[in-house]
XYZ file of C-alpha atoms in Angstrom:
484
model
C 146.746 93.674 77.262
C 147.823 97.332 77.322
C 144.223 98.554 77.705
C 143.589 95.967 80.450
C 146.656 97.187 82.357
C 145.482 100.771 81.975
C 142.101 99.865 83.454
C 143.667 98.043 86.427
C 145.959 100.999 87.050
C 142.989 103.357 86.963
C 141.188 101.245 89.556
C 144.140 101.374 91.910
C 144.302 105.143 91.569
C 140.593 105.512 92.247
C 140.753 103.250 95.320
C 143.675 105.154 96.790
C 142.220 108.577 96.114
C 140.523 110.253 99.046
C 141.247 113.813 97.966
C 138.601 114.342 95.298
C 137.850 113.374 91.730
C 140.003 111.581 89.173
C 140.313 112.767 85.581
C 141.982 111.006 82.686
C 144.264 112.997 80.376
C 145.412 111.568 77.027
C 148.411 113.372 75.511
C 150.034 113.000 72.101
C 153.195 114.537 70.659
C 154.107 113.871 67.048
C 156.468 115.420 64.533
C 154.431 114.759 61.394
C 157.179 115.863 58.966
C 154.748 117.882 56.756
C 152.716 114.728 55.975
C 148.973 114.798 55.478
C 146.942 113.133 58.260
C 146.371 109.368 58.251
C 142.945 107.966 57.478
C 142.321 106.647 60.973
C 143.235 107.953 64.448
C 141.776 105.041 66.411
C 145.116 103.659 67.592
C 146.592 107.079 68.326
C 143.655 108.192 70.478
C 142.906 104.741 71.959
C 139.313 105.051 70.825
C 138.644 101.384 71.598
C 139.903 101.645 75.169
C 137.266 100.710 77.784
C 137.899 103.975 79.639
C 137.600 107.214 77.681
C 139.704 110.266 78.603
C 138.237 113.418 80.081
C 140.767 115.560 78.181
C 142.833 115.179 75.018
C 145.908 117.342 74.416
C 147.601 116.956 71.030
C 150.881 118.664 70.164
C 152.156 118.412 66.588
C 155.366 119.661 65.022
C 156.249 120.250 61.366
C 152.639 120.529 60.236
C 152.890 121.534 56.589
C 152.946 125.313 56.330
C 153.695 126.147 52.703
C 152.425 129.618 51.690
C 149.130 128.535 50.089
C 148.320 125.937 52.743
C 149.191 128.275 55.611
C 146.969 131.068 54.241
C 144.025 128.669 53.961
C 144.710 127.235 57.435
C 144.393 130.681 59.002
C 140.870 130.968 57.567
C 139.775 127.333 57.889
C 140.844 124.525 60.194
C 143.976 122.813 58.916
C 143.568 119.168 57.826
C 145.034 117.835 61.082
C 142.749 119.916 63.299
C 139.777 119.021 61.116
C 140.467 115.293 61.428
C 140.846 115.425 65.221
C 137.669 117.497 65.526
C 135.542 115.281 63.284
C 136.876 112.177 65.050
C 136.291 113.426 68.590
C 133.147 115.556 68.029
C 130.744 112.587 67.676
C 132.201 111.229 70.932
C 131.095 114.443 72.693
C 134.474 116.170 72.914
C 134.836 119.756 71.808
C 137.929 121.701 70.880
C 138.210 124.201 73.730
C 141.339 125.944 72.439
C 144.062 125.684 69.819
C 147.097 127.633 68.697
C 149.262 127.417 65.599
C 152.685 128.937 64.927
C 153.689 127.844 61.433
C 154.542 124.137 61.825
C 153.703 123.982 65.563
C 150.108 123.091 66.435
C 148.533 122.546 69.856
C 144.947 121.323 70.370
C 143.013 120.999 73.639
C 139.822 118.911 73.708
C 137.459 118.297 76.610
C 134.452 116.135 77.258
C 131.386 118.339 77.074
C 130.558 117.832 80.766
C 133.727 119.629 81.874
C 133.556 122.603 79.482
C 131.686 125.017 81.828
C 134.453 124.437 84.401
C 137.313 125.336 82.040
C 138.047 129.048 82.287
C 140.866 131.617 82.057
C 141.845 130.188 78.683
C 144.819 131.870 77.011
C 147.137 130.710 74.241
C 150.433 132.188 73.130
C 153.600 131.359 71.217
C 157.328 132.096 71.210
C 159.633 131.950 68.234
C 163.223 130.952 68.898
C 165.752 132.503 66.584
C 168.952 130.646 67.418
C 171.016 129.484 64.402
C 168.789 131.274 61.901
C 165.774 129.036 62.553
C 163.587 132.081 63.124
C 159.975 131.010 63.360
C 160.716 127.401 62.469
C 161.346 126.432 66.093
C 159.864 127.606 69.373
C 156.943 126.876 71.642
C 153.145 127.217 71.682
C 151.157 127.005 74.885
C 147.595 126.834 76.164
C 146.880 127.669 79.772
C 143.565 127.451 81.619
C 141.910 126.723 84.917
C 140.344 123.270 85.224
C 137.854 123.198 88.109
C 139.910 126.096 89.513
C 143.343 124.455 89.144
C 145.757 126.345 86.887
C 147.205 124.088 84.160
C 149.618 124.911 81.331
C 150.473 122.828 78.266
C 153.653 123.759 76.359
C 154.406 122.161 72.972
C 157.992 122.815 71.818
C 160.139 122.145 68.801
C 163.736 122.832 69.805
C 166.985 123.125 67.849
C 168.132 120.010 66.000
C 171.497 118.181 65.750
C 173.628 116.283 68.244
C 175.915 119.121 69.326
C 173.233 121.601 70.390
C 172.065 120.063 73.693
C 172.961 123.166 75.711
C 171.256 125.421 73.171
C 168.091 123.353 73.464
C 168.016 124.033 77.195
C 168.668 127.729 76.512
C 165.731 127.815 74.081
C 163.470 126.161 76.637
C 164.449 128.672 79.322
C 163.941 131.524 76.847
C 160.414 130.279 76.105
C 159.640 130.061 79.837
C 160.968 133.606 80.396
C 159.141 135.067 77.390
C 155.639 133.672 77.759
C 153.463 135.674 80.134
C 149.723 135.648 80.774
C 147.130 138.167 81.885
C 146.514 136.397 85.171
C 147.562 137.520 88.647
C 147.447 133.985 89.977
C 149.736 132.510 87.300
C 151.432 135.209 85.201
C 154.187 132.863 83.924
C 154.360 129.206 82.948
C 156.140 128.107 86.131
C 153.483 129.814 88.299
C 150.937 127.238 87.153
C 149.976 124.443 89.493
C 150.754 121.837 86.842
C 152.795 122.213 83.653
C 153.171 119.685 80.846
C 156.230 120.177 78.614
C 156.307 118.062 75.478
C 157.141 118.028 71.788
C 160.065 117.313 69.513
C 162.661 118.387 72.068
C 165.400 116.998 69.801
C 167.671 115.593 72.512
C 169.902 112.824 71.179
C 171.849 109.783 72.449
C 175.483 110.767 72.919
C 178.740 108.750 72.833
C 177.309 105.311 72.062
C 178.003 104.159 68.519
C 175.356 103.230 65.980
C 175.935 99.472 66.342
C 175.490 99.538 70.135
C 172.375 101.718 69.945
C 170.691 99.491 67.378
C 171.692 96.355 69.302
C 170.038 97.740 72.463
C 166.903 98.567 70.476
C 166.741 95.103 68.900
C 167.199 93.469 72.320
C 164.829 95.969 73.994
C 167.523 96.768 76.573
C 166.614 100.452 76.432
C 167.930 101.153 79.937
C 171.509 100.742 78.665
C 170.985 103.894 76.590
C 169.363 106.097 79.236
C 172.551 107.430 80.823
C 173.650 108.891 77.494
C 170.313 110.459 76.624
C 171.064 114.189 76.469
C 167.932 115.293 78.330
C 168.710 112.867 81.164
C 172.288 114.165 81.219
C 171.236 117.827 81.185
C 168.820 117.234 84.067
C 171.750 116.355 86.319
C 173.199 119.855 86.047
C 170.202 122.092 85.295
C 168.062 122.798 88.372
C 165.057 123.919 86.324
C 164.996 120.624 84.417
C 165.152 118.688 87.689
C 161.711 120.043 88.568
C 160.249 118.206 85.562
C 159.368 114.531 85.870
C 159.359 111.951 83.113
C 158.380 108.303 83.006
C 160.906 105.628 81.999
C 161.784 105.445 78.328
C 160.600 101.848 77.983
C 159.855 102.195 74.295
C 162.148 102.297 71.314
C 163.531 105.660 70.161
C 161.039 107.474 67.954
C 163.501 109.088 65.498
C 164.552 108.591 62.715
C 162.647 106.155 60.453
C 162.422 105.619 56.730
C 159.021 106.827 55.556
C 156.237 104.249 55.424
C 158.250 101.740 57.432
C 159.474 100.757 60.886
C 163.079 100.703 59.652
C 165.540 103.184 61.105
C 167.292 105.574 58.712
C 168.856 103.539 55.907
C 169.983 106.566 53.884
C 173.605 107.499 53.412
C 173.405 109.736 56.504
C 172.345 106.799 58.726
C 171.239 109.087 61.549
C 171.452 107.538 64.987
C 168.093 106.736 66.612
C 167.057 108.993 69.507
C 164.227 109.770 71.900
C 163.593 113.202 70.427
C 159.855 113.140 71.192
C 159.060 113.501 74.882
C 156.351 114.294 77.435
C 157.332 115.674 80.867
C 155.401 117.312 83.683
C 156.021 119.586 86.648
C 153.917 119.990 89.755
C 154.585 123.393 91.284
C 157.021 122.850 94.181
C 155.384 123.159 97.573
C 156.094 126.649 98.876
C 157.666 127.017 102.352
C 155.644 129.063 104.806
C 156.585 132.772 104.619
C 158.695 134.116 107.483
C 156.600 137.227 107.938
C 153.704 139.056 106.267
C 154.472 141.257 103.294
C 152.921 144.711 103.811
C 152.652 145.377 100.093
C 150.062 142.624 99.688
C 151.529 141.491 96.364
C 155.022 140.347 97.260
C 156.470 136.843 96.956
C 155.645 136.007 100.587
C 151.955 136.643 99.973
C 152.081 134.461 96.847
C 153.791 131.701 98.879
C 151.101 131.892 101.550
C 148.388 131.586 98.887
C 150.170 128.584 97.354
C 150.540 126.854 100.742
C 146.834 127.317 101.490
C 145.858 126.087 98.024
C 148.111 123.016 98.237
C 146.581 122.000 101.554
C 142.926 122.756 100.893
C 142.750 121.675 97.236
C 145.322 118.923 96.701
C 146.378 117.982 93.170
C 148.197 114.761 92.322
C 149.456 113.401 89.009
C 150.025 109.806 88.076
C 151.339 108.618 84.735
C 149.508 105.490 83.571
C 151.169 104.984 80.199
C 154.175 106.353 78.292
C 154.887 104.764 74.949
C 155.462 105.231 71.241
C 152.909 104.266 68.619
C 154.636 102.188 65.964
C 151.516 101.716 63.817
C 151.933 105.100 62.118
C 154.651 105.501 59.505
C 153.747 108.608 57.468
C 156.564 110.540 59.212
C 160.211 109.907 60.076
C 159.076 110.238 63.727
C 156.723 107.930 65.597
C 154.048 109.566 67.763
C 154.442 109.374 71.544
C 151.404 108.886 73.776
C 151.084 109.384 77.513
C 148.037 108.885 79.720
C 147.782 110.575 83.105
C 145.347 110.446 85.979
C 144.823 113.816 87.641
C 143.462 113.549 91.167
C 142.143 116.858 92.420
C 139.669 118.441 94.746
C 137.436 120.774 92.760
C 137.616 124.455 93.661
C 134.489 124.996 91.537
C 131.438 122.746 91.896
C 128.726 124.568 89.919
C 128.669 126.332 86.524
C 128.141 130.085 86.372
C 124.893 129.702 84.429
C 122.157 127.073 84.192
C 120.102 127.148 80.988
C 117.429 125.117 79.240
C 115.118 125.148 76.247
C 111.551 126.076 77.225
C 108.697 124.105 75.665
C 108.795 122.389 72.279
C 111.213 123.670 69.644
C 110.647 123.605 65.899
C 110.916 125.972 62.933
C 107.151 126.520 63.136
C 107.094 128.716 66.257
C 109.376 131.203 67.961
C 111.279 129.592 70.816
C 112.431 130.574 74.285
C 115.571 129.925 76.342
C 115.517 130.177 80.125
C 118.736 130.772 82.025
C 119.644 131.428 85.646
C 122.910 132.933 86.890
C 124.132 130.613 89.663
C 127.062 132.838 90.677
C 128.038 136.444 89.916
C 129.978 136.831 86.687
C 130.897 139.797 84.456
C 127.974 139.780 82.010
C 128.248 141.796 78.803
C 126.045 143.026 75.967
C 128.173 140.761 73.763
C 127.209 137.557 75.614
C 125.343 135.100 73.420
C 123.569 131.753 73.572
C 124.297 129.318 70.769
C 122.218 126.430 69.473
C 124.420 123.421 68.655
C 123.760 119.977 67.318
C 124.841 117.153 69.640
C 128.345 116.186 68.525
C 129.464 119.751 67.738
C 133.228 120.235 67.495
C 134.017 123.752 68.742
C 132.520 127.006 70.021
C 132.248 128.313 66.447
C 130.285 125.258 65.305
C 126.867 126.716 66.195
C 123.702 126.357 64.124
C 122.530 129.783 65.214
C 122.931 132.163 68.142
C 121.037 134.901 69.905
C 122.438 137.937 71.711
C 121.440 137.578 75.346
C 120.725 141.261 76.050
C 119.196 142.146 72.680
C 116.714 139.271 72.722
C 115.858 139.308 76.414
C 112.093 139.017 76.881
C 111.552 138.920 80.633
C 113.680 138.531 83.696
C 113.794 138.650 87.430
C 116.802 138.100 89.653
C 116.596 134.337 89.347
C 115.260 133.496 85.868
C 115.808 135.248 82.535
C 113.994 134.449 79.268
C 115.627 134.965 75.872
C 113.769 134.803 72.541
C 114.913 132.822 69.484
C 113.223 133.474 66.133
C 111.678 130.475 64.367
C 113.504 131.635 61.229
C 116.774 130.614 62.895
C 115.705 127.094 63.906
C 116.629 124.190 61.577
C 113.680 122.807 59.628
C 114.775 119.175 59.792
C 115.287 119.304 63.564
C 117.613 117.019 65.530
C 119.234 116.523 68.942
C 120.636 119.841 70.172
C 122.136 121.630 73.169
C 122.303 125.302 74.163
C 125.564 126.948 75.303
C 125.983 130.310 77.035
C 129.170 132.044 75.876
C 130.610 134.812 78.045
C 132.296 137.469 75.942
C 134.226 138.835 78.927
C 135.482 135.440 80.086
C 135.847 134.186 76.483
C 134.484 130.738 77.256
C 131.310 128.675 77.578
C 129.962 129.047 81.112
C 126.782 126.953 80.875
C 125.444 124.065 78.779
C 121.873 122.761 78.676
C 120.841 119.130 78.714
C 120.304 117.715 75.211
C 116.809 118.290 73.798
C 114.975 117.475 70.581
C 114.226 120.108 67.953
C 111.217 118.736 66.055
C 110.968 118.649 62.285
C 108.865 121.471 60.841
C 105.269 120.319 60.294
C 104.546 123.296 58.063
C 107.420 122.468 55.726
C 106.465 118.807 55.686
C 102.762 119.467 54.975
C 103.473 121.977 52.238
C 106.122 119.772 50.665
C 108.712 122.508 50.763
C 112.334 121.666 50.215
C 114.409 122.884 53.189
C 116.635 125.044 51.012
C 113.563 126.990 49.825
C 112.525 127.988 53.316
C 115.395 130.127 54.464
C 119.079 130.570 53.889
C 120.136 129.064 57.181
C 118.529 125.725 56.440
C 120.468 125.277 53.205
C 123.279 124.237 55.493
C 121.735 122.919 58.667
C 118.979 120.860 57.083
C 121.146 118.897 54.656
C 121.360 115.126 55.103
C 125.141 115.328 55.483
C 124.798 117.758 58.384
C 122.539 115.604 60.527
C 124.134 112.308 59.530
């Protein structure tokens, strides 16, 4: 029923949208309480839903960060990241960006089709040191432009305990003040067109006693608790918080549960349930027209004028389709919270910076050629490279092989450039692959080829050679596990 309602809601959004394209964003926040990942993420990511998201954003808190684990996680993907990547990779999502600050982890995934239109990617973090929690609490963020629209995702874990509501707001404001980006258009979080603020924000339910709170939960009369939710209360007196929207809390509080159960805290402490885990969003307020031009060319009036023009020419709307907890998971004392949004926007960017394709047949028997064409000017570099990836790859670093664009350039004119790939670098077993052009200056993929088939090596097959005896590369890429 939930998935059917989602689909109906999507249809109504599409019918009423005359401003551009609609994109589906699936967000998750979950305090995992140092637990290892579950075996299956199907329910969490709605993998059986009839409509798949365009983007996934996953914010975790309290990911285990003991000394040995944390050292290994800085070299290899942590178990949580690995599970999300291996789950979403075969469905043609790639991890575009991620950031980790001890227990805080933020992951951004995109459908492959959108990747060349995701640029200006930056990630940063802020530690909050109030009450001696240095490094244990704070915020991690990923910001980027999506078809030209500046988006920012901020995953926070704020100070705990009932009495620190004001301090939680102070921490949030400190994070907003501290995080800056190398971008004239959006140098701070609040300069972004759209901001999502989520995480274990740790706001509690004040005043009401335990019996009343649990009675409301059992009767599903959640609205009786809303007025005493600390975040709702703080919004009434904090102007900054008023700029953030949140859907109704029509799901039971997500904290605190006994492990491996749906029973609220039965320990001696009997902590009161609360909606600690939240997802909010903020569309940049529409700027009033400036009174007069600013001669400096960089003043606030010029920025306002730019914002007004952008709002009118490239509208951006947000609609929340779903906001709920996921009771199926019980490895933590928190339940995950899921929200699905529809972003309606007019694209500022319609074409990728580069178009590329594999020329002719590819196999490990002959040297191969890539053809690419710059479709728009971009800051090319000697460090630009083209990677060969298997279909279903999980991240930029998941290439089979790569070639330096400038070093291996064979021939070019202003419109078409050929780049050579040695047969020694091509997997012997073959498979379905794509090519990606990575811009070193822009630090992102700016062009992706259509999928094409790399043929199995006839020479290796005829001579009966084992793949691992042909070259070092194929020890990895030609294994059955790799292609299956």
